[in-house]
Coordinates of C-alpha atoms in Angstrom, one line a residue:
M21 CA 23.8 -17.6 5.9
L22 CA 23.5 -13.9 6.8
D23 CA 27.1 -13.0 6.1
Q24 CA 27.0 -13.9 2.4
T25 CA 26.4 -10.4 1.2
P26 CA 29.5 -8.8 -0.2
E27 CA 29.6 -5.8 2.0
Q28 CA 28.9 -5.7 5.7
P29 CA 28.1 -2.6 7.7
G30 CA 30.9 -2.2 10.2
A31 CA 31.3 -0.2 13.4
P32 CA 31.2 3.6 13.1
K33 CA 34.4 5.2 12.0
N34 CA 34.7 7.6 14.9
G35 CA 33.5 5.1 17.6
G36 CA 30.3 7.2 18.1
P37 CA 26.7 6.1 17.6
I38 CA 25.4 5.1 14.2
A39 CA 22.3 7.2 14.7
D40 CA 22.0 10.2 17.1
I41 CA 18.6 12.0 17.4
Q42 CA 19.0 15.4 19.1
G43 CA 16.0 17.5 20.2
L44 CA 13.7 16.2 17.4
R45 CA 10.5 18.2 16.9
V46 CA 7.9 17.2 14.3
E47 CA 4.7 19.1 13.5
F48 CA 1.6 18.0 11.4
Q49 CA -0.7 20.4 9.8
T50 CA -4.4 19.5 10.3
K51 CA -7.6 21.3 9.6
D52 CA -7.7 22.2 13.3
G53 CA -4.3 23.8 13.2
P54 CA -0.7 22.4 13.7
V55 CA -0.4 19.3 15.9
L56 CA 2.9 18.4 17.6
G57 CA 3.8 14.8 16.8
V58 CA 7.1 14.7 18.7
E59 CA 8.7 17.3 20.9
D60 CA 12.3 17.5 22.1
V61 CA 13.1 13.8 21.8
S62 CA 16.8 12.8 22.0
F63 CA 18.4 9.3 22.1
S64 CA 21.2 7.5 20.2
I65 CA 21.7 4.0 18.8
N66 CA 25.2 2.4 18.7
A67 CA 26.5 -0.2 16.4
G68 CA 25.4 -3.7 17.4
E69 CA 22.9 -2.3 19.8
T70 CA 19.1 -2.7 19.9
V71 CA 17.2 0.3 21.3
C72 CA 13.5 -0.5 21.9
V73 CA 11.1 2.5 21.7
V74 CA 7.9 1.8 23.6
G75 CA 4.8 3.8 24.4
E76 CA 1.2 3.7 23.5
S77 CA -0.5 4.3 20.2
G78 CA 0.0 8.0 19.2
S79 CA 2.9 8.6 21.5
G80 CA 5.2 9.5 18.6
K81 CA 7.2 6.1 18.3
S82 CA 6.5 5.7 14.6
V83 CA 6.8 9.5 13.9
S84 CA 10.4 9.3 15.3
S85 CA 11.3 6.5 13.0
L86 CA 9.7 8.0 9.9
S87 CA 11.6 11.2 10.6
L88 CA 14.9 9.3 10.4
M89 CA 13.8 7.9 7.0
R90 CA 12.5 11.4 6.1
L91 CA 9.2 9.7 5.2
V92 CA 7.3 11.7 7.7
E93 CA 7.0 14.5 5.1
F94 CA 4.9 12.2 2.8
G95 CA 2.4 11.9 5.6
G96 CA 1.9 15.6 6.1
G97 CA 4.6 16.0 8.8
E98 CA 7.5 18.3 9.0
V99 CA 10.8 18.2 11.0
T100 CA 10.8 21.7 12.5
G101 CA 13.6 21.3 15.0
G102 CA 16.5 19.1 16.1
K103 CA 19.2 17.1 14.4
L104 CA 19.2 13.5 13.0
L105 CA 22.8 12.6 12.8
F106 CA 23.7 9.4 10.8
D107 CA 27.1 7.8 10.5
R108 CA 27.5 6.6 6.9
K109 CA 29.8 3.8 5.9
D110 CA 31.9 5.3 3.2
A111 CA 31.1 9.0 3.5
D112 CA 30.9 11.8 6.0
N113 CA 28.3 11.9 8.8
V114 CA 25.1 13.6 7.6
D115 CA 22.3 15.3 9.3
L116 CA 19.3 13.5 7.8
A117 CA 17.0 16.5 8.7
Q118 CA 18.9 18.6 6.2
T119 CA 19.8 16.0 3.5
E120 CA 18.6 16.7 0.0
P121 CA 16.1 14.2 -1.6
N122 CA 18.5 12.5 -4.0
L123 CA 21.0 11.5 -1.3
M124 CA 18.1 10.4 0.9
R125 CA 16.9 8.1 -1.9
S126 CA 20.3 6.4 -1.9
I127 CA 20.4 6.0 1.9
R128 CA 16.8 4.8 2.2
G129 CA 16.6 1.0 1.8
N130 CA 20.4 0.7 1.4
E131 CA 22.0 2.1 4.5
I132 CA 18.8 2.4 6.5
G133 CA 16.3 -0.4 6.2
M134 CA 12.8 -0.2 7.5
I135 CA 10.2 -2.8 8.4
F136 CA 6.8 -1.3 8.3
Q137 CA 3.9 -2.1 10.6
E138 CA 1.2 -2.9 8.1
P139 CA 2.5 -5.4 5.5
M140 CA -0.4 -5.1 3.1
T141 CA 0.0 -1.4 2.8
A142 CA 3.9 -1.7 2.7
L143 CA 3.8 -4.0 -0.3
N144 CA 2.8 -3.1 -3.9
P145 CA -0.3 -5.2 -4.8
V146 CA 0.5 -5.2 -8.6
F147 CA 4.0 -6.6 -8.4
T148 CA 5.1 -10.1 -7.5
V149 CA 7.1 -10.7 -4.3
E150 CA 10.2 -11.4 -6.4
R151 CA 10.0 -8.1 -8.2
Q152 CA 9.7 -6.2 -4.9
L153 CA 12.5 -8.1 -3.2
T154 CA 14.9 -7.7 -6.2
E155 CA 14.2 -4.0 -6.8
G156 CA 16.4 -2.7 -4.0
L157 CA 19.2 -5.2 -4.7
R158 CA 19.4 -4.1 -8.3
L159 CA 19.1 -0.4 -7.6
H160 CA 21.5 -0.1 -4.6
R161 CA 23.8 -3.1 -5.2
G162 CA 23.9 -3.2 -9.0
M163 CA 23.2 -6.9 -9.1
S164 CA 22.1 -8.6 -12.3
K165 CA 18.6 -10.0 -12.5
S166 CA 19.7 -13.6 -11.8
Q167 CA 22.0 -12.6 -8.9
A168 CA 19.1 -10.5 -7.3
S169 CA 16.7 -13.5 -7.8
A170 CA 19.2 -15.9 -6.1
R171 CA 19.6 -13.5 -3.2
A172 CA 15.8 -13.0 -3.0
L173 CA 15.3 -16.7 -2.7
E174 CA 18.0 -16.9 0.0
L175 CA 16.3 -14.1 2.0
M176 CA 12.9 -15.8 1.7
K177 CA 14.4 -19.0 3.2
E178 CA 16.1 -17.0 6.0
V179 CA 12.8 -15.6 7.1
R180 CA 11.4 -19.2 7.0
I181 CA 8.8 -18.9 4.3
P182 CA 7.7 -22.4 3.2
E183 CA 7.9 -23.2 -0.6
A184 CA 10.0 -20.0 -1.1
E185 CA 10.4 -20.6 -4.9
R186 CA 6.7 -20.6 -5.5
R187 CA 6.0 -17.7 -3.1
L188 CA 8.4 -15.5 -5.1
K189 CA 6.1 -15.7 -8.1
Q190 CA 3.0 -14.8 -6.1
Y191 CA 1.4 -11.4 -5.3
P192 CA 0.9 -10.0 -1.8
H193 CA -2.8 -10.7 -1.7
E194 CA -2.1 -14.5 -2.1
L195 CA -0.1 -14.6 1.1
S196 CA -1.3 -14.7 4.7
G197 CA -0.7 -11.7 7.0
G198 CA 2.2 -13.4 8.7
M199 CA 3.8 -14.3 5.4
R200 CA 3.5 -10.8 4.1
Q201 CA 5.2 -9.5 7.2
R202 CA 8.1 -11.9 6.6
V203 CA 8.4 -10.6 3.0
V204 CA 8.6 -7.1 4.3
I205 CA 11.3 -8.2 6.8
A206 CA 13.3 -9.9 4.0
M207 CA 13.1 -6.7 1.9
A208 CA 14.5 -4.6 4.8
L209 CA 17.4 -7.1 5.3
A210 CA 18.2 -7.4 1.6
C211 CA 21.0 -4.8 1.5
A212 CA 22.4 -5.5 5.0
P213 CA 21.7 -1.9 6.2
R214 CA 23.8 -0.1 8.9
L215 CA 20.6 0.9 10.7
L216 CA 17.5 -1.2 10.7
I217 CA 14.3 0.5 11.9
A218 CA 11.7 -2.1 12.8
D219 CA 8.3 -0.6 13.4
E220 CA 6.2 -3.3 15.1
P221 CA 7.9 -6.0 12.9
T222 CA 6.3 -9.0 14.7
T223 CA 2.8 -7.6 15.2
A224 CA 1.3 -9.9 12.6
L225 CA 3.4 -12.9 13.4
D226 CA 2.5 -15.9 15.6
V227 CA 4.8 -16.8 18.4
T228 CA 6.8 -19.4 16.6
I229 CA 7.7 -17.2 13.6
Q230 CA 8.1 -14.2 16.0
A231 CA 10.7 -16.1 18.1
E232 CA 12.6 -17.0 14.9
I233 CA 12.5 -13.6 13.4
L234 CA 13.7 -12.0 16.7
L235 CA 16.6 -14.5 16.8
L236 CA 17.3 -13.7 13.1
M237 CA 17.4 -10.0 13.8
D238 CA 19.5 -10.5 16.9
R239 CA 22.0 -12.7 14.9
L240 CA 22.1 -10.0 12.1
K241 CA 22.9 -7.4 14.7
R242 CA 25.7 -9.5 16.3
E243 CA 27.3 -10.6 13.0
T244 CA 27.2 -7.4 11.1
G245 CA 27.2 -4.6 13.8
T246 CA 23.9 -3.3 12.5
A247 CA 22.2 -0.8 14.8
V248 CA 18.6 -1.6 15.5
M249 CA 15.8 0.8 16.4
F250 CA 13.0 -1.5 17.4
I251 CA 9.5 0.0 17.9
T252 CA 7.0 -2.2 19.6
H253 CA 4.2 -2.3 22.1
D254 CA 4.9 -5.9 23.1
M255 CA 6.8 -5.8 26.4
A256 CA 7.7 -9.5 26.1
V257 CA 9.5 -8.7 22.8
V258 CA 11.2 -5.8 24.5
A259 CA 12.4 -8.1 27.3
Q260 CA 13.7 -10.5 24.6
M261 CA 15.4 -8.0 22.3
A262 CA 16.4 -4.7 24.0
D263 CA 19.7 -3.5 25.2
R264 CA 18.2 -0.1 26.1
V265 CA 14.6 1.1 26.3
V266 CA 13.2 4.5 25.5
V267 CA 9.7 5.1 26.9
M268 CA 7.6 7.7 25.0
F269 CA 4.3 9.3 26.1
R270 CA 2.4 12.0 24.2
G271 CA 5.2 12.9 21.9
K272 CA 7.9 13.1 24.6
K273 CA 10.5 10.8 26.0
V274 CA 9.6 10.2 29.7
E275 CA 12.2 7.5 30.6
E276 CA 15.3 5.8 29.2
G277 CA 17.4 3.1 30.7
T278 CA 18.8 -0.4 30.2
V279 CA 16.3 -3.1 29.8
E280 CA 16.8 -4.4 33.3
E281 CA 16.4 -1.0 34.9
I282 CA 13.1 -0.4 33.0
F283 CA 11.6 -3.7 33.9
E284 CA 12.9 -4.0 37.5
N285 CA 12.9 -0.4 38.7
P286 CA 10.6 1.8 36.5
Q287 CA 10.6 5.4 37.7
H288 CA 8.0 7.2 35.7
P289 CA 4.2 6.6 36.5
Y290 CA 3.5 5.9 32.9
T291 CA 6.2 3.2 32.6
K292 CA 4.7 1.6 35.8
A293 CA 1.2 1.6 34.3
L294 CA 2.6 0.2 31.0
L295 CA 4.2 -2.7 32.7
A296 CA 1.1 -3.4 34.9
A297 CA -1.0 -3.7 31.7
V298 CA 1.2 -6.5 30.2
P299 CA -0.7 -9.9 30.2
K300 CA 1.8 -12.5 31.5
L301 CA 1.6 -16.1 30.6
G302 CA 0.6 -18.2 33.6
E303 CA -1.4 -15.4 35.3
M304 CA -4.7 -17.4 34.8
T305 CA -3.3 -20.6 36.3
G306 CA -5.9 -22.1 38.7
K307 CA -8.8 -20.0 37.3
D308 CA -11.6 -21.7 35.3
Y309 CA -13.0 -18.6 33.6
P310 CA -11.6 -15.5 31.9
E311 CA -11.7 -12.3 33.8
P312 CA -10.8 -8.6 33.0
M313 CA -7.3 -7.4 33.8
V314 CA -6.6 -5.3 36.9
L315 CA -5.3 -2.0 35.6
L316 CA -3.7 0.7 37.7
G317 CA -6.4 2.9 39.2
R318 CA -9.1 0.3 38.9
D319 CA -10.9 -1.2 41.9
Q320 CA -10.2 -4.9 42.4
D321 CA -13.8 -5.5 43.5
E322 CA -15.1 -4.8 39.9
I323 CA -13.3 -7.8 38.5
K324 CA -15.8 -10.6 37.9
P325 CA -15.2 -13.9 36.1
I326 CA -17.1 -14.3 32.8
I327 CA -18.9 -17.6 33.1
G328 CA -21.2 -17.5 30.0
T329 CA -24.0 -20.0 29.5
D330 CA -24.5 -23.7 28.6
E331 CA -26.5 -22.8 25.5
T332 CA -24.7 -23.5 22.2
L333 CA -24.7 -20.6 19.8
L334 CA -22.3 -21.8 17.0
K335 CA -21.8 -25.4 15.9
V336 CA -19.3 -26.2 13.2
K337 CA -18.9 -29.7 11.9
N338 CA -16.4 -31.2 9.5
L339 CA -15.7 -27.8 7.9
T340 CA -13.4 -28.0 4.9
T341 CA -12.2 -25.1 2.8
R342 CA -9.8 -25.4 -0.2
F343 CA -8.4 -23.0 -2.6
L344 CA -7.7 -23.9 -6.2
V345 CA -4.2 -23.8 -7.7
K346 CA -4.4 -23.2 -11.4
G347 CA -1.6 -23.7 -13.9
G348 CA -0.7 -24.5 -17.5
F349 CA -1.7 -22.8 -20.7
F350 CA -5.5 -23.3 -20.1
R351 CA -5.4 -22.3 -16.4
R352 CA -6.7 -25.7 -15.4
T353 CA -6.9 -26.6 -11.7
V354 CA -3.8 -28.6 -11.0
A355 CA -3.9 -28.8 -7.2
N356 CA -5.7 -27.6 -4.1
V357 CA -4.5 -25.7 -1.0
H358 CA -6.0 -27.6 1.9
A359 CA -6.5 -24.4 4.0
V360 CA -9.0 -25.8 6.5
E361 CA -9.4 -29.6 6.8
D362 CA -12.2 -31.4 8.8
L363 CA -12.7 -28.8 11.5
S364 CA -15.3 -29.3 14.2
F365 CA -16.1 -27.2 17.3
S366 CA -18.8 -25.3 19.1
I367 CA -19.1 -22.0 21.0
N368 CA -21.6 -21.3 23.8
K369 CA -23.5 -18.1 24.2
G370 CA -21.5 -15.6 26.1
Q371 CA -18.2 -17.6 25.8
T372 CA -15.0 -17.3 23.8
L373 CA -13.2 -20.0 21.8
S374 CA -9.7 -19.0 20.7
L375 CA -8.0 -20.5 17.7
V376 CA -4.2 -20.3 17.8
G377 CA -1.4 -21.6 15.6
E378 CA 1.2 -20.5 13.1
S379 CA 0.8 -18.1 10.2
G380 CA -0.9 -20.0 7.3
C381 CA -2.3 -22.7 9.5
G382 CA -5.9 -21.8 8.5
K383 CA -7.1 -19.8 11.5
S384 CA -8.3 -16.7 9.5
T385 CA -9.7 -18.9 6.7
A386 CA -11.7 -20.8 9.3
G387 CA -13.2 -17.5 10.6
R388 CA -14.0 -16.3 7.1
S389 CA -15.5 -19.6 6.1
I390 CA -18.0 -19.4 9.0
L391 CA -19.2 -16.1 7.7
R392 CA -19.0 -17.5 4.1
L393 CA -16.7 -14.7 3.1
V394 CA -14.9 -17.6 1.5
E395 CA -17.0 -20.5 0.4
P396 CA -16.3 -23.8 2.2
Q397 CA -16.2 -27.1 0.2
S398 CA -18.2 -29.0 2.7
G399 CA -19.3 -29.2 6.3
S400 CA -22.1 -27.6 8.4
I401 CA -22.2 -24.3 10.2
Q402 CA -25.1 -23.7 12.6
V403 CA -25.7 -20.3 14.3
G404 CA -28.6 -20.7 16.7
D405 CA -31.3 -22.4 14.6
V406 CA -29.9 -21.1 11.2
D407 CA -28.0 -23.4 8.9
I408 CA -25.6 -20.9 7.3
M409 CA -24.5 -23.3 4.5
A410 CA -28.1 -23.5 3.2
L411 CA -28.7 -19.8 3.0
D412 CA -29.1 -17.9 -0.3
G413 CA -27.6 -14.5 -0.9
K414 CA -30.4 -12.6 0.8
G415 CA -30.6 -14.9 3.7
L416 CA -26.8 -14.8 4.1
R417 CA -27.0 -11.0 4.2
N418 CA -29.6 -11.0 6.9
S419 CA -27.6 -13.5 8.9
R420 CA -24.8 -10.9 9.1
L421 CA -27.0 -9.1 11.7
D422 CA -26.0 -11.8 14.1
M423 CA -22.4 -12.3 12.9
Q424 CA -19.8 -9.7 12.5
M425 CA -16.0 -9.7 12.0
I426 CA -13.1 -7.6 13.3
F427 CA -10.3 -7.9 10.7
Q428 CA -6.6 -8.2 11.3
D429 CA -5.5 -5.1 9.4
P430 CA -7.6 -2.0 10.4
F431 CA -6.2 0.2 7.7
A432 CA -7.2 -2.2 4.9
S433 CA -10.7 -2.8 6.4
L434 CA -11.6 0.9 6.7
N435 CA -12.5 3.1 3.8
P436 CA -9.9 5.8 3.4
Q437 CA -12.4 8.3 1.8
M438 CA -15.1 8.1 4.5
Q439 CA -15.3 9.9 7.8
L440 CA -15.2 7.6 10.8
S441 CA -18.7 8.4 11.9
D442 CA -20.0 7.4 8.5
Q443 CA -18.1 4.1 8.6
V444 CA -19.6 3.2 12.0
A445 CA -23.1 4.3 10.8
E446 CA -22.9 2.4 7.5
P447 CA -24.0 -1.1 8.8
M448 CA -27.0 0.7 10.6
H449 CA -28.0 2.4 7.3
N450 CA -27.5 -0.9 5.4
F451 CA -29.9 -2.8 7.6
G452 CA -32.2 0.2 8.5
M453 CA -31.8 -0.6 12.2
F454 CA -31.9 2.9 13.6
K455 CA -33.5 6.0 12.2
G456 CA -32.7 9.8 12.2
A457 CA -31.2 11.1 15.4
E458 CA -31.0 7.5 16.9
V459 CA -28.1 6.8 14.5
M460 CA -26.0 9.7 15.8
D461 CA -26.8 8.8 19.4
R462 CA -25.6 5.3 18.8
I463 CA -22.4 6.3 17.0
E464 CA -21.6 8.6 20.0
M465 CA -22.3 5.7 22.4
L466 CA -20.1 3.3 20.4
F467 CA -17.2 5.9 20.3
D468 CA -17.6 6.3 24.1
R469 CA -17.6 2.5 24.6
V470 CA -14.3 2.0 22.7
E471 CA -12.9 5.0 24.5
L472 CA -12.3 7.3 21.5
P473 CA -13.0 11.1 21.7
R474 CA -16.1 12.2 19.9
S475 CA -14.0 14.8 18.0
F476 CA -12.5 11.8 16.1
M477 CA -15.9 11.2 14.4
R478 CA -15.0 13.8 11.8
R479 CA -11.6 12.3 11.1
Y480 CA -10.4 9.9 8.4
P481 CA -8.6 6.6 8.9
H482 CA -5.1 8.0 7.9
E483 CA -5.4 10.6 10.7
L484 CA -5.4 7.9 13.4
S485 CA -2.7 5.6 14.8
G486 CA -3.0 1.8 14.3
G487 CA -4.5 1.2 17.7
Q488 CA -7.1 4.0 17.3
R489 CA -8.1 2.6 13.9
Q490 CA -8.7 -0.9 15.4
R491 CA -11.0 0.6 18.0
V492 CA -13.1 2.1 15.2
A493 CA -13.3 -1.3 13.6
I494 CA -14.5 -2.8 16.9
A495 CA -17.1 0.0 17.2
R496 CA -18.3 -0.8 13.7
A497 CA -18.6 -4.5 14.4
L498 CA -20.7 -3.7 17.5
A499 CA -23.1 -1.4 15.6
L500 CA -25.7 -4.0 14.8
N501 CA -25.8 -5.8 18.3
P502 CA -24.4 -9.1 16.9
K503 CA -24.5 -12.4 18.8
L504 CA -21.2 -13.7 17.4
I505 CA -18.1 -11.7 16.7
I506 CA -15.2 -13.3 14.9
A507 CA -12.1 -11.3 16.0
D508 CA -9.2 -12.0 13.6
E509 CA -6.1 -10.7 15.5
A510 CA -8.3 -7.9 16.8
V511 CA -5.8 -6.7 19.4
S512 CA -2.5 -7.6 17.7
A513 CA -1.9 -4.1 16.4
L514 CA -2.6 -2.5 19.8
D515 CA 0.0 -1.4 22.3
V516 CA -0.3 -3.0 25.7
S517 CA -2.1 -0.3 27.6
V518 CA -4.7 0.1 24.9
Q519 CA -4.8 -3.7 24.3
A520 CA -5.6 -4.2 28.0
Q521 CA -8.4 -1.6 27.8
V522 CA -9.8 -3.1 24.6
L523 CA -9.7 -6.7 26.0
N524 CA -11.4 -5.5 29.1
L525 CA -14.0 -3.7 26.9
M526 CA -14.6 -6.8 24.9
M527 CA -15.0 -8.9 28.0
E528 CA -17.4 -6.3 29.6
L529 CA -19.4 -6.3 26.4
Q530 CA -19.5 -10.1 26.5
Q531 CA -20.8 -10.0 30.1
D532 CA -23.4 -7.3 29.3
L533 CA -24.6 -8.5 25.9
E534 CA -23.9 -12.2 26.2
L535 CA -21.7 -11.9 23.1
S536 CA -19.8 -15.0 21.8
F537 CA -16.3 -14.6 20.4
L538 CA -14.3 -16.7 18.0
F539 CA -11.0 -15.2 18.9
I540 CA -8.2 -15.8 16.4
S541 CA -4.8 -14.8 17.8
H542 CA -1.1 -15.7 18.0
D543 CA -0.6 -14.0 21.4
M544 CA -0.7 -16.8 23.9
A545 CA -0.8 -14.5 26.9
V546 CA -3.9 -12.7 25.5
V547 CA -5.5 -16.0 24.6
E548 CA -5.0 -17.3 28.1
R549 CA -6.6 -14.2 29.5
V550 CA -9.8 -14.1 27.4
S551 CA -10.6 -17.8 26.5
H552 CA -13.1 -20.3 27.9
N553 CA -11.8 -22.9 25.3
V554 CA -8.8 -23.1 23.1
G555 CA -8.2 -24.9 19.8
V556 CA -4.6 -25.2 18.5
M557 CA -4.4 -25.4 14.7
Y558 CA -1.7 -26.8 12.5
L559 CA -1.9 -27.4 8.8
G560 CA -5.6 -26.7 8.6
R561 CA -6.6 -29.0 11.5
I562 CA -7.2 -28.6 15.2
V563 CA -4.5 -30.7 16.8
E564 CA -5.5 -30.1 20.4
M565 CA -8.7 -28.6 21.9
G566 CA -10.2 -28.2 25.3
P567 CA -10.8 -25.9 28.2
R568 CA -8.2 -23.1 28.4
S569 CA -6.8 -24.4 31.7
A570 CA -6.3 -27.9 30.3
V571 CA -4.6 -26.9 27.1
F572 CA -2.3 -24.3 28.8
E573 CA -1.5 -26.2 31.9
N574 CA -1.3 -29.7 30.4
P575 CA -0.4 -29.5 26.7
Q576 CA -0.4 -33.0 25.2
H577 CA 0.3 -32.6 21.4
P578 CA 4.0 -32.0 20.5
Y579 CA 3.1 -29.0 18.5
T580 CA 1.2 -27.3 21.4
Q581 CA 4.2 -28.0 23.6
A582 CA 6.6 -26.4 21.1
L583 CA 4.2 -23.4 20.8
M584 CA 4.2 -22.8 24.5
K585 CA 7.9 -23.0 24.7
A586 CA 8.4 -20.3 22.1
V587 CA 6.2 -17.7 23.9
P588 CA 8.5 -14.7 24.9
I589 CA 8.2 -13.8 28.6
A590 CA 8.1 -10.2 29.8
D591 CA 11.3 -10.6 31.9
P592 CA 14.7 -9.7 30.5
R593 CA 16.3 -12.4 32.7
Q594 CA 14.3 -15.2 31.0
R595 CA 15.3 -14.7 27.4
K596 CA 14.8 -17.5 24.9
D597 CA 17.6 -18.8 22.8
E598 CA 17.7 -21.1 19.8
K599 CA 17.6 -24.3 21.9
D600 CA 14.1 -23.3 23.0
L601 CA 12.9 -23.5 19.5
N602 CA 12.5 -27.0 18.0
F603 CA 10.2 -26.3 15.1
K604 CA 10.1 -28.6 12.1
P605 CA 9.7 -27.2 8.6
I606 CA 6.0 -26.8 7.8
P607 CA 4.9 -29.4 5.2
S608 CA 3.1 -28.1 2.2
P609 CA -0.7 -27.8 2.5
I610 CA -0.9 -28.1 -1.3
H611 CA -2.1 -31.5 -2.6
P612 CA -3.0 -32.8 -6.1
V613 CA -6.6 -32.7 -7.3
G614 CA -7.4 -36.3 -6.5
Y615 CA -5.9 -36.3 -3.0
Q616 CA -8.1 -37.8 -0.3
A617 CA -7.4 -36.3 3.2
E618 CA -7.9 -38.6 6.1
P619 CA -10.5 -37.6 8.7
S620 CA -9.5 -36.0 12.0
V621 CA -9.5 -38.6 14.8
Y622 CA -9.2 -37.5 18.4
R623 CA -8.5 -39.1 21.7
E624 CA -9.9 -37.6 24.9
V625 CA -7.3 -37.1 27.6
A626 CA -9.6 -35.4 30.1
P627 CA -13.3 -34.3 29.9
G628 CA -13.5 -32.0 26.9
H629 CA -9.7 -32.1 26.3
Q630 CA -9.0 -33.8 22.9
V631 CA -5.8 -34.4 21.0
L632 CA -5.5 -35.4 17.3
I633 CA -4.1 -38.9 16.8
T634 CA -4.1 -38.7 12.9
D635 CA -0.6 -38.2 11.7
S636 CA -0.4 -34.4 10.8
G637 CA 3.3 -34.5 9.9
Y638 CA 4.4 -33.0 13.2

C-alpha cells in the first residue's frame, strides 16, 4: 500500500547521508538574556536508517529537529553556528541553515516530513481533516482535488483510523487524542518524504496503535529508503525502532552508538541513569501493592509499598455516556456514539485504579463523565457521601474542591497568556482557600514538590518543554488538596527520567495525603508500576477488571491478551514483528437512535478478577 505514490525517495546520489548535522548551535533570546538551546551537536542520518535522539525534556532534542525544518526561528530561536546539510532528490545538496525561505517552503512537507509532538496544536481547528491532508498533496504534488482526496483516504486507512471516510469530514476537536496523532502521522507521510522527522510521534497513542504505527514507519523506511530522525523519551520504542541512538543532555550530545551498544554497554553516567529510570513490564511481578521506582542515587530503604485503605471513595455504577450524531437538512439526531457503556467500578481512599485500552475506547470520556465535564446519559457517581449526578451547578462547582483533573495535553490545558504562578494560584483564588501571602507560599511549595525551579513562576507556557508544562498542570491540580485526581495520560508526554520522578512524586503524595487516582493511560509498564486495580476498556466497556497482579499475570480476555503482547520491551533483542500483533478492526461505536445496548455481564475468575462475557465484538 505504501508504494503507490508515483515518486519514491531513493538512496542519496553520492552514497553519503541524507541529513548531516555538523556543529549545530541554536540560541534563544529571552528577557533574561540569550539562552543556548543546542551547542556543538553533530550526527548524520543515512538512507533507510532510523536514528533515535533521546534525552530528557529540555535537552535540545526537539530544537535540533526544528532547526532542520528551519521552524526554530518561528519559536524565537536562531541557528548561530554549524551546518545542516541535506541531500535533495533532484537537485544539489543544500545547507538548510543558509537556505532562503522560498526554497525551504518547497522542501518542508515535501522532502522533509515532520510529525509533531502535540497533535491538537499541530492541526488547524477550523479546517476538516480532509482539507489538511490534501493541502500538501495539491501544493507539492500537483494532484487534482479528487486524486488528493483518494490519497487522503488511503493514508487514513494506512494509519488504521476506523471509519476513515467519515473521519475525513470531521474537525480535529471531534477526534480523540490518539486519532489526532494518527492524522498528523498521515499528513507527514503524504508526500513520501526523503527525511521523516518524528518528534514523539507515539506519545499520545496506546500500545496497539503504537505498535502498528512503528511497524508502518519501519516498513516505509525499508521500502522507500526514507531516513528517519526519531525523537522519543520512550526507551522501549528506541529498542524497537533504532539503528543508532544519540543521547542528549543539556543541549549537548553526550553519547552516540548502535542501539545494542547503548542498551547493553552505556558509557556516560546520564545514559546509565536514563536506562535505570525505564519502567519495565514484569518488574512488579509477585508484588501486591504499587511502590515508587528505585532511581540512581536514591536509598533503597526509602521504598515503601502504597497499601491505601479499605474505605471506598469513588463508586461508579452503570455509567453511560453517548454523543449525538446530527445529520440532514434540519440537523436532527440520526445516531449516537456509544462512548461509555454500562461502566461500574469503585476506588478506595489512597488507592489507584488504572483504565487502559485503545484510543477511542472511552477512557478519557469516562474520566470526564465522572467530573461531569461531559454529561452522562445515566448511571450513578458517588464521591464519599456526595451523589455527583444529583448536584446543581453550584453544588457541582463546590464538588471540584474534592475532584481535580490532569489533562492529556498540557499545552492545551494551560492559558498561554498567564504566568505560571497565576495559573497555579487561580484555583485558590476561585475558591478563596488561601489568603494574601499564604497563596505565594503555597505556590512556591507546589513548584518545589513538582521539582520546578521557582524562577519558572514568572514564565509562560510556551517557554517550557512539554514535560515541564505537565508538571505545572500537576501542581495546579494539587492546589486545592483534592481527594480524587483523574490523571488523563498525565505522564505520557514526559521523558523517562522525569516520568519516573513524577510517578514517584504522585505516589509519595498519595501516601502522604491519602489521594485516590483514576489513572488513564496506555503505557502498560507505568500502569503496572502505579496501580492497585486495573480495568481494561474496549468499545466503551470494561472487558476485564481486577487487582493489577491478576490482570497482568493472568489475563483472561482475548483483548487483554492481545494488548499485553503488543507492549514494546526496552530490549533491542526482543523486538516485536507483525506476527505479534493480531488486532481485529475496531467495530463502530455508532448506533442508530433506537439501538438498545445489552448490559455488561461478568464472570468472576478469581476474587475481584472479573471478565466480560457479553459479546463485545472481539
